[in-house]
GROMACS .gro file of N, CA and C in nm:
model
  438
    1UNK      N    1  11.859  -0.640  19.973
    1UNK     CA    2  11.906  -0.551  19.869
    1UNK      C    3  11.845  -0.414  19.895
    2UNK      N    4  11.925  -0.314  19.885
    2UNK     CA    5  11.875  -0.179  19.913
    2UNK      C    6  11.790  -0.130  19.798
    3UNK      N    7  11.699  -0.047  19.832
    3UNK     CA    8  11.616   0.009  19.728
    3UNK      C    9  11.686   0.124  19.661
    4UNK      N   10  11.711   0.229  19.732
    4UNK     CA   11  11.780   0.343  19.674
    4UNK      C   12  11.845   0.421  19.784
    5UNK      N   13  11.922   0.515  19.746
    5UNK     CA   14  11.985   0.598  19.847
    5UNK      C   15  11.897   0.717  19.873
    6UNK      N   16  11.770   0.694  19.879
    6UNK     CA   17  11.677   0.798  19.923
    6UNK      C   18  11.659   0.776  20.071
    7UNK      N   19  11.686   0.877  20.148
    7UNK     CA   20  11.681   0.863  20.291
    7UNK      C   21  11.539   0.885  20.340
    8UNK      N   22  11.503   0.813  20.446
    8UNK     CA   23  11.371   0.836  20.504
    8UNK      C   24  11.376   0.963  20.588
    9UNK      N   25  11.263   1.021  20.603
    9UNK     CA   26  11.257   1.142  20.683
    9UNK      C   27  11.266   1.266  20.598
   10UNK      N   28  11.331   1.367  20.650
   10UNK     CA   29  11.337   1.495  20.580
   10UNK      C   30  11.424   1.487  20.456
   11UNK      N   31  11.400   1.576  20.360
   11UNK     CA   32  11.474   1.573  20.234
   11UNK      C   33  11.610   1.641  20.244
   12UNK      N   34  11.682   1.618  20.352
   12UNK     CA   35  11.812   1.679  20.371
   12UNK      C   36  11.913   1.619  20.275
   13UNK      N   37  11.993   1.703  20.214
   13UNK     CA   38  12.101   1.655  20.130
   13UNK      C   39  12.227   1.651  20.214
   14UNK      N   40  12.293   1.536  20.216
   14UNK     CA   41  12.413   1.520  20.296
   14UNK      C   42  12.534   1.562  20.217
   15UNK      N   43  12.630   1.623  20.283
   15UNK     CA   44  12.758   1.652  20.220
   15UNK      C   45  12.830   1.520  20.199
   16UNK      N   46  12.913   1.512  20.096
   16UNK     CA   47  12.984   1.389  20.065
   16UNK      C   48  13.062   1.336  20.184
   17UNK      N   49  13.119   1.425  20.264
   17UNK     CA   50  13.200   1.378  20.375
   17UNK      C   51  13.119   1.336  20.497
   18UNK      N   52  12.988   1.351  20.493
   18UNK     CA   53  12.907   1.310  20.607
   18UNK      C   54  12.855   1.167  20.594
   19UNK      N   55  12.883   1.103  20.483
   19UNK     CA   56  12.848   0.962  20.466
   19UNK      C   57  12.973   0.885  20.425
   20UNK      N   58  12.962   0.754  20.432
   20UNK     CA   59  13.074   0.668  20.395
   20UNK      C   60  13.029   0.578  20.280
   21UNK      N   61  13.117   0.557  20.183
   21UNK     CA   62  13.090   0.467  20.072
   21UNK      C   63  13.193   0.356  20.077
   22UNK      N   64  13.143   0.233  20.085
   22UNK     CA   65  13.231   0.117  20.097
   22UNK      C   66  13.194   0.015  19.990
   23UNK      N   67  13.294  -0.038  19.924
   23UNK     CA   68  13.272  -0.141  19.824
   23UNK      C   69  13.364  -0.258  19.845
   24UNK      N   70  13.309  -0.373  19.873
   24UNK     CA   71  13.386  -0.494  19.895
   24UNK      C   72  13.501  -0.470  19.993
   25UNK      N   73  13.466  -0.413  20.108
   25UNK     CA   74  13.557  -0.389  20.220
   25UNK      C   75  13.662  -0.281  20.195
   26UNK      N   76  13.646  -0.200  20.092
   26UNK     CA   77  13.733  -0.084  20.070
   26UNK      C   78  13.649   0.042  20.086
   27UNK      N   79  13.707   0.144  20.146
   27UNK     CA   80  13.637   0.271  20.166
   27UNK      C   81  13.678   0.366  20.055
   28UNK      N   82  13.579   0.432  19.996
   28UNK     CA   83  13.603   0.524  19.885
   28UNK      C   84  13.571   0.667  19.927
   29UNK      N   85  13.652   0.760  19.880
   29UNK     CA   86  13.630   0.900  19.914
   29UNK      C   87  13.600   0.984  19.791
   30UNK      N   88  13.618   0.928  19.672
   30UNK     CA   89  13.598   1.003  19.549
   30UNK      C   90  13.455   0.984  19.499
   31UNK      N   91  13.362   1.057  19.559
   31UNK     CA   92  13.222   1.052  19.520
   31UNK      C   93  13.159   1.185  19.555
   32UNK      N   94  13.038   1.205  19.506
   32UNK     CA   95  12.963   1.324  19.542
   32UNK      C   96  12.819   1.281  19.571
   33UNK      N   97  12.750   1.359  19.649
   33UNK     CA   98  12.610   1.331  19.683
   33UNK      C   99  12.526   1.446  19.630
   34UNK      N  100  12.425   1.412  19.549
   34UNK     CA  101  12.333   1.512  19.495
   34UNK      C  102  12.191   1.462  19.518
   35UNK      N  103  12.110   1.543  19.582
   35UNK     CA  104  11.971   1.507  19.612
   35UNK      C  105  11.961   1.367  19.674
   36UNK      N  106  12.049   1.341  19.771
   36UNK     CA  107  12.049   1.216  19.847
   36UNK      C  108  12.087   1.093  19.765
   37UNK      N  109  12.157   1.112  19.655
   37UNK     CA  110  12.204   1.000  19.574
   37UNK      C  111  12.355   1.010  19.559
   38UNK      N  112  12.423   0.896  19.569
   38UNK     CA  113  12.569   0.893  19.555
   38UNK      C  114  12.605   0.877  19.408
   39UNK      N  115  12.697   0.961  19.364
   39UNK     CA  116  12.749   0.958  19.227
   39UNK      C  117  12.899   0.932  19.234
   40UNK      N  118  12.949   0.844  19.146
   40UNK     CA  119  13.091   0.811  19.144
   40UNK      C  120  13.147   0.829  19.003
   41UNK      N  121  13.278   0.845  18.996
   41UNK     CA  122  13.344   0.849  18.866
   41UNK      C  123  13.362   0.707  18.815
   42UNK      N  124  13.388   0.694  18.687
   42UNK     CA  125  13.401   0.563  18.623
   42UNK      C  126  13.507   0.477  18.689
   43UNK      N  127  13.625   0.532  18.717
   43UNK     CA  128  13.731   0.450  18.775
   43UNK      C  129  13.695   0.401  18.915
   44UNK      N  130  13.620   0.479  18.990
   44UNK     CA  131  13.574   0.434  19.122
   44UNK      C  132  13.475   0.319  19.106
   45UNK      N  133  13.382   0.332  19.012
   45UNK     CA  134  13.284   0.226  18.987
   45UNK      C  135  13.352   0.096  18.945
   46UNK      N  136  13.443   0.102  18.848
   46UNK     CA  137  13.507  -0.021  18.800
   46UNK      C  138  13.588  -0.087  18.911
   47UNK      N  139  13.655  -0.007  18.991
   47UNK     CA  140  13.732  -0.063  19.102
   47UNK      C  141  13.639  -0.126  19.206
   48UNK      N  142  13.531  -0.056  19.236
   48UNK     CA  143  13.438  -0.101  19.340
   48UNK      C  144  13.374  -0.235  19.305
   49UNK      N  145  13.341  -0.257  19.179
   49UNK     CA  146  13.271  -0.380  19.141
   49UNK      C  147  13.363  -0.482  19.076
   50UNK      N  148  13.494  -0.456  19.078
   50UNK     CA  149  13.590  -0.552  19.024
   50UNK      C  150  13.567  -0.579  18.878
   51UNK      N  151  13.552  -0.476  18.799
   51UNK     CA  152  13.513  -0.492  18.659
   51UNK      C  153  13.623  -0.543  18.569
   52UNK      N  154  13.742  -0.562  18.620
   52UNK     CA  155  13.853  -0.606  18.535
   52UNK      C  156  13.862  -0.518  18.411
   53UNK      N  157  13.857  -0.390  18.430
   53UNK     CA  158  13.857  -0.297  18.318
   53UNK      C  159  13.986  -0.313  18.239
   54UNK      N  160  13.972  -0.356  18.117
   54UNK     CA  161  14.087  -0.368  18.029
   54UNK      C  162  14.117  -0.235  17.964
   55UNK      N  163  14.016  -0.153  17.961
   55UNK     CA  164  14.030  -0.024  17.895
   55UNK      C  165  13.922   0.068  17.949
   56UNK      N  166  13.961   0.183  17.997
   56UNK     CA  167  13.865   0.282  18.043
   56UNK      C  168  13.873   0.404  17.954
   57UNK      N  169  13.763   0.470  17.934
   57UNK     CA  170  13.759   0.581  17.842
   57UNK      C  171  13.664   0.687  17.894
   58UNK      N  172  13.707   0.811  17.888
   58UNK     CA  173  13.617   0.921  17.920
   58UNK      C  174  13.654   1.041  17.834
   59UNK      N  175  13.554   1.097  17.770
   59UNK     CA  176  13.572   1.226  17.704
   59UNK      C  177  13.462   1.317  17.757
   60UNK      N  178  13.438   1.429  17.694
   60UNK     CA  179  13.339   1.521  17.751
   60UNK      C  180  13.196   1.476  17.731
   61UNK      N  181  13.172   1.368  17.655
   61UNK     CA  182  13.034   1.324  17.630
   61UNK      C  183  13.000   1.185  17.681
   62UNK      N  184  13.100   1.102  17.710
   62UNK     CA  185  13.070   0.967  17.758
   62UNK      C  186  13.187   0.910  17.838
   63UNK      N  187  13.154   0.812  17.920
   63UNK     CA  188  13.255   0.740  17.998
   63UNK      C  189  13.221   0.592  17.987
   64UNK      N  190  13.321   0.509  17.969
   64UNK     CA  191  13.291   0.368  17.955
   64UNK      C  192  13.413   0.281  17.979
   65UNK      N  193  13.390   0.152  17.975
   65UNK     CA  194  13.499   0.057  17.990
   65UNK      C  195  13.468  -0.070  17.914
   66UNK      N  196  13.574  -0.145  17.888
   66UNK     CA  197  13.563  -0.278  17.830
   66UNK      C  198  13.605  -0.374  17.939
   67UNK      N  199  13.529  -0.480  17.955
   67UNK     CA  200  13.565  -0.580  18.055
   67UNK      C  201  13.544  -0.719  17.998
   68UNK      N  202  13.625  -0.815  18.041
   68UNK     CA  203  13.609  -0.953  17.999
   68UNK      C  204  13.506  -1.020  18.087
   69UNK      N  205  13.405  -1.080  18.028
   69UNK     CA  206  13.296  -1.138  18.105
   69UNK      C  207  13.300  -1.290  18.119
   70UNK      N  208  13.373  -1.359  18.034
   70UNK     CA  209  13.371  -1.504  18.046
   70UNK      C  210  13.493  -1.552  18.122
   71UNK      N  211  13.484  -1.669  18.181
   71UNK     CA  212  13.597  -1.723  18.256
   71UNK      C  213  13.714  -1.753  18.162
   72UNK      N  214  13.686  -1.776  18.035
   72UNK     CA  215  13.792  -1.800  17.937
   72UNK      C  216  13.851  -1.668  17.888
   73UNK      N  217  13.785  -1.557  17.920
   73UNK     CA  218  13.835  -1.428  17.877
   73UNK      C  219  13.812  -1.399  17.730
   74UNK      N  220  13.721  -1.474  17.667
   74UNK     CA  221  13.701  -1.457  17.523
   74UNK      C  222  13.573  -1.380  17.490
   75UNK      N  223  13.512  -1.319  17.588
   75UNK     CA  224  13.391  -1.241  17.565
   75UNK      C  225  13.409  -1.105  17.631
   76UNK      N  226  13.401  -1.000  17.551
   76UNK     CA  227  13.418  -0.865  17.603
   76UNK      C  228  13.287  -0.791  17.600
   77UNK      N  229  13.268  -0.708  17.701
   77UNK     CA  230  13.151  -0.619  17.704
   77UNK      C  231  13.202  -0.476  17.701
   78UNK      N  232  13.137  -0.393  17.621
   78UNK     CA  233  13.164  -0.251  17.615
   78UNK      C  234  13.047  -0.183  17.685
   79UNK      N  235  13.074  -0.105  17.786
   79UNK     CA  236  12.968  -0.041  17.864
   79UNK      C  237  12.995   0.108  17.868
   80UNK      N  238  12.895   0.188  17.826
   80UNK     CA  239  12.910   0.333  17.820
   80UNK      C  240  12.797   0.404  17.893
   81UNK      N  241  12.833   0.508  17.968
   81UNK     CA  242  12.739   0.603  18.025
   81UNK      C  243  12.761   0.735  17.954
   82UNK      N  244  12.656   0.813  17.934
   82UNK     CA  245  12.666   0.936  17.858
   82UNK      C  246  12.643   1.057  17.949
   83UNK      N  247  12.709   1.167  17.915
   83UNK     CA  248  12.702   1.290  17.994
   83UNK      C  249  12.558   1.340  18.004
   84UNK      N  250  12.515   1.371  18.128
   84UNK     CA  251  12.382   1.426  18.155
   84UNK      C  252  12.271   1.344  18.089
   85UNK      N  253  12.283   1.214  18.098
   85UNK     CA  254  12.190   1.123  18.032
   85UNK      C  255  12.154   1.007  18.124
   86UNK      N  256  12.039   0.949  18.101
   86UNK     CA  257  11.996   0.830  18.174
   86UNK      C  258  12.033   0.703  18.099
   87UNK      N  259  12.089   0.717  17.981
   87UNK     CA  260  12.116   0.604  17.893
   87UNK      C  261  12.247   0.533  17.927
   88UNK      N  262  12.242   0.400  17.928
   88UNK     CA  263  12.361   0.315  17.939
   88UNK      C  264  12.357   0.223  17.818
   89UNK      N  265  12.468   0.214  17.748
   89UNK     CA  266  12.476   0.128  17.631
   89UNK      C  267  12.570   0.012  17.664
   90UNK      N  268  12.519  -0.111  17.650
   90UNK     CA  269  12.596  -0.231  17.681
   90UNK      C  270  12.603  -0.318  17.556
   91UNK      N  271  12.724  -0.344  17.510
   91UNK     CA  272  12.745  -0.429  17.394
   91UNK      C  273  12.821  -0.552  17.439
   92UNK      N  274  12.761  -0.669  17.423
   92UNK     CA  275  12.825  -0.795  17.457
   92UNK      C  276  12.821  -0.882  17.334
   93UNK      N  277  12.939  -0.916  17.283
   93UNK     CA  278  12.952  -0.988  17.156
   93UNK      C  279  12.878  -0.908  17.049
   94UNK      N  280  12.776  -0.963  16.986
   94UNK     CA  281  12.703  -0.889  16.882
   94UNK      C  282  12.572  -0.831  16.930
   95UNK      N  283  12.544  -0.842  17.059
   95UNK     CA  284  12.419  -0.791  17.115
   95UNK      C  285  12.440  -0.652  17.174
   96UNK      N  286  12.354  -0.559  17.136
   96UNK     CA  287  12.359  -0.423  17.189
   96UNK      C  288  12.231  -0.400  17.268
   97UNK      N  289  12.248  -0.356  17.391
   97UNK     CA  290  12.133  -0.327  17.477
   97UNK      C  291  12.147  -0.186  17.531
   98UNK      N  292  12.038  -0.111  17.525
   98UNK     CA  293  12.036   0.021  17.586
   98UNK      C  294  11.944   0.016  17.706
   99UNK      N  295  11.995   0.059  17.819
   99UNK     CA  296  11.922   0.059  17.944
   99UNK      C  297  11.903   0.203  17.987
  100UNK      N  298  11.783   0.236  18.032
  100UNK     CA  299  11.759   0.370  18.085
  100UNK      C  300  11.755   0.364  18.237
  101UNK      N  301  11.843   0.441  18.297
  101UNK     CA  302  11.846   0.452  18.442
  101UNK      C  303  11.736   0.548  18.486
  102UNK      N  304  11.702   0.545  18.613
  102UNK     CA  305  11.603   0.639  18.666
  102UNK      C  306  11.664   0.777  18.684
  103UNK      N  307  11.794   0.781  18.711
  103UNK     CA  308  11.864   0.907  18.732
  103UNK      C  309  11.961   0.931  18.618
  104UNK      N  310  11.988   1.055  18.593
  104UNK     CA  311  12.082   1.094  18.490
  104UNK      C  312  12.223   1.104  18.548
  105UNK      N  313  12.323   1.084  18.464
  105UNK     CA  314  12.460   1.113  18.506
  105UNK      C  315  12.471   1.264  18.525
  106UNK      N  316  12.574   1.307  18.595
  106UNK     CA  317  12.596   1.450  18.612
  106UNK      C  318  12.739   1.483  18.570
  107UNK      N  319  12.762   1.608  18.545
  107UNK     CA  320  12.893   1.656  18.507
  107UNK      C  321  12.945   1.745  18.620
  108UNK      N  322  13.067   1.717  18.666
  108UNK     CA  323  13.126   1.796  18.773
  108UNK      C  324  13.276   1.802  18.749
  109UNK      N  325  13.332   1.922  18.750
  109UNK     CA  326  13.476   1.941  18.728
  109UNK      C  327  13.523   1.872  18.599
  110UNK      N  328  13.443   1.885  18.494
  110UNK     CA  329  13.472   1.826  18.363
  110UNK      C  330  13.483   1.674  18.365
  111UNK      N  331  13.419   1.609  18.462
  111UNK     CA  332  13.415   1.464  18.471
  111UNK      C  333  13.270   1.419  18.474
  112UNK      N  334  13.246   1.299  18.429
  112UNK     CA  335  13.112   1.241  18.433
  112UNK      C  336  13.101   1.159  18.561
  113UNK      N  337  12.996   1.187  18.638
  113UNK     CA  338  12.967   1.111  18.759
  113UNK      C  339  12.843   1.027  18.734
  114UNK      N  340  12.852   0.901  18.773
  114UNK     CA  341  12.748   0.803  18.745
  114UNK      C  342  12.673   0.774  18.875
  115UNK      N  343  12.538   0.772  18.871
  115UNK     CA  344  12.464   0.739  18.993
  115UNK      C  345  12.492   0.594  19.032
  116UNK      N  346  12.549   0.575  19.150
  116UNK     CA  347  12.600   0.443  19.190
  116UNK      C  348  12.493   0.335  19.188
  117UNK      N  349  12.382   0.357  19.254
  117UNK     CA  350  12.278   0.254  19.258
  117UNK      C  351  12.227   0.222  19.119
  118UNK      N  352  12.204   0.324  19.039
  118UNK     CA  353  12.153   0.304  18.903
  118UNK      C  354  12.254   0.228  18.817
  119UNK      N  355  12.383   0.254  18.836
  119UNK     CA  356  12.486   0.181  18.761
  119UNK      C  357  12.485   0.034  18.797
  120UNK      N  358  12.471   0.004  18.925
  120UNK     CA  359  12.466  -0.135  18.971
  120UNK      C  360  12.346  -0.206  18.909
  121UNK      N  361  12.231  -0.142  18.909
  121UNK     CA  362  12.111  -0.200  18.850
  121UNK      C  363  12.129  -0.220  18.699
  122UNK      N  364  12.186  -0.122  18.631
  122UNK     CA  365  12.206  -0.131  18.485
  122UNK      C  366  12.301  -0.244  18.449
  123UNK      N  367  12.402  -0.269  18.530
  123UNK     CA  368  12.496  -0.377  18.502
  123UNK      C  369  12.428  -0.514  18.514
  124UNK      N  370  12.320  -0.522  18.590
  124UNK     CA  371  12.237  -0.641  18.598
  124UNK      C  372  12.316  -0.766  18.637
  125UNK      N  373  12.402  -0.752  18.736
  125UNK     CA  374  12.483  -0.864  18.783
  125UNK      C  375  12.455  -0.887  18.931
  126UNK      N  376  12.517  -0.988  18.987
  126UNK     CA  377  12.493  -1.023  19.127
  126UNK      C  378  12.573  -0.932  19.220
  127UNK      N  379  12.540  -0.803  19.215
  127UNK     CA  380  12.603  -0.703  19.300
  127UNK      C  381  12.492  -0.641  19.383
  128UNK      N  382  12.516  -0.629  19.511
  128UNK     CA  383  12.414  -0.574  19.600
  128UNK      C  384  12.461  -0.440  19.654
  129UNK      N  385  12.367  -0.349  19.670
  129UNK     CA  386  12.396  -0.218  19.728
  129UNK      C  387  12.292  -0.191  19.835
  130UNK      N  388  12.338  -0.141  19.948
  130UNK     CA  389  12.242  -0.109  20.053
  130UNK      C  390  12.284   0.019  20.126
  131UNK      N  391  12.183   0.085  20.179
  131UNK     CA  392  12.201   0.206  20.258
  131UNK      C  393  12.179   0.170  20.403
  132UNK      N  394  12.278   0.197  20.487
  132UNK     CA  395  12.266   0.175  20.631
  132UNK      C  396  12.246   0.312  20.695
  133UNK      N  397  12.121   0.345  20.724
  133UNK     CA  398  12.084   0.478  20.770
  133UNK      C  399  12.152   0.516  20.901
  134UNK      N  400  12.155   0.424  20.996
  134UNK     CA  401  12.213   0.453  21.127
  134UNK      C  402  12.361   0.492  21.115
  135UNK      N  403  12.431   0.424  21.026
  135UNK     CA  404  12.574   0.449  21.007
  135UNK      C  405  12.602   0.553  20.899
  136UNK      N  406  12.500   0.595  20.826
  136UNK     CA  407  12.516   0.686  20.712
  136UNK      C  408  12.620   0.628  20.615
  137UNK      N  409  12.597   0.501  20.575
  137UNK     CA  410  12.694   0.430  20.494
  137UNK      C  411  12.627   0.356  20.379
  138UNK      N  412  12.686   0.368  20.262
  138UNK     CA  413  12.646   0.291  20.144
  138UNK      C  414  12.744   0.174  20.134
  139UNK      N  415  12.690   0.054  20.119
  139UNK     CA  416  12.775  -0.064  20.109
  139UNK      C  417  12.743  -0.138  19.978
  140UNK      N  418  12.849  -0.168  19.902
  140UNK     CA  419  12.836  -0.244  19.779
  140UNK      C  420  12.909  -0.376  19.801
  141UNK      N  421  12.842  -0.486  19.766
  141UNK     CA  422  12.903  -0.618  19.779
  141UNK      C  423  12.881  -0.697  19.652
  142UNK      N  424  12.985  -0.765  19.611
  142UNK     CA  425  12.978  -0.846  19.490
  142UNK      C  426  13.068  -0.790  19.383
  143UNK      N  427  13.100  -0.874  19.289
  143UNK     CA  428  13.189  -0.836  19.180
  143UNK      C  429  13.124  -0.871  19.047
  144UNK      N  430  13.165  -0.800  18.946
  144UNK     CA  431  13.109  -0.820  18.813
  144UNK      C  432  13.183  -0.932  18.739
  145UNK      N  433  13.283  -0.989  18.800
  145UNK     CA  434  13.362  -1.094  18.737
  145UNK      C  435  13.274  -1.217  18.714
  146UNK      N  436  13.286  -1.276  18.597
  146UNK     CA  437  13.203  -1.392  18.562
  146UNK      C  438  13.285  -1.518  18.568
   0.00000   0.00000   0.00000
């Protein structure tokens, strides 16, 4: 399991097009890199982790989705990330959990970008993310489907 998308060596920031982001054998181009961390939009994240998003939502202050978590489809989770915030709010049935990521979301072109590694950790599921330095590639494996 990868630790973070902090590169060893010099603190060079890579342009988005100089690295590759792959999730479950699909290559993604809609991301940005800030201070050596990959940030993605909500729809890229849900697609990448197979979130079965039944509903996606983004306004100028938050981005989130609802996904079915049980095999019977009778349990929904509401997951929200907030603009320029480290907070993730996860509501599953009657339980509400707030998770603080190490990195904050960012705002770019009036969209909320979520730090990819931090989002994977916050979802707390069997999804792995790793940085392959030689290839300059981020790889995500696993799905959020229960």
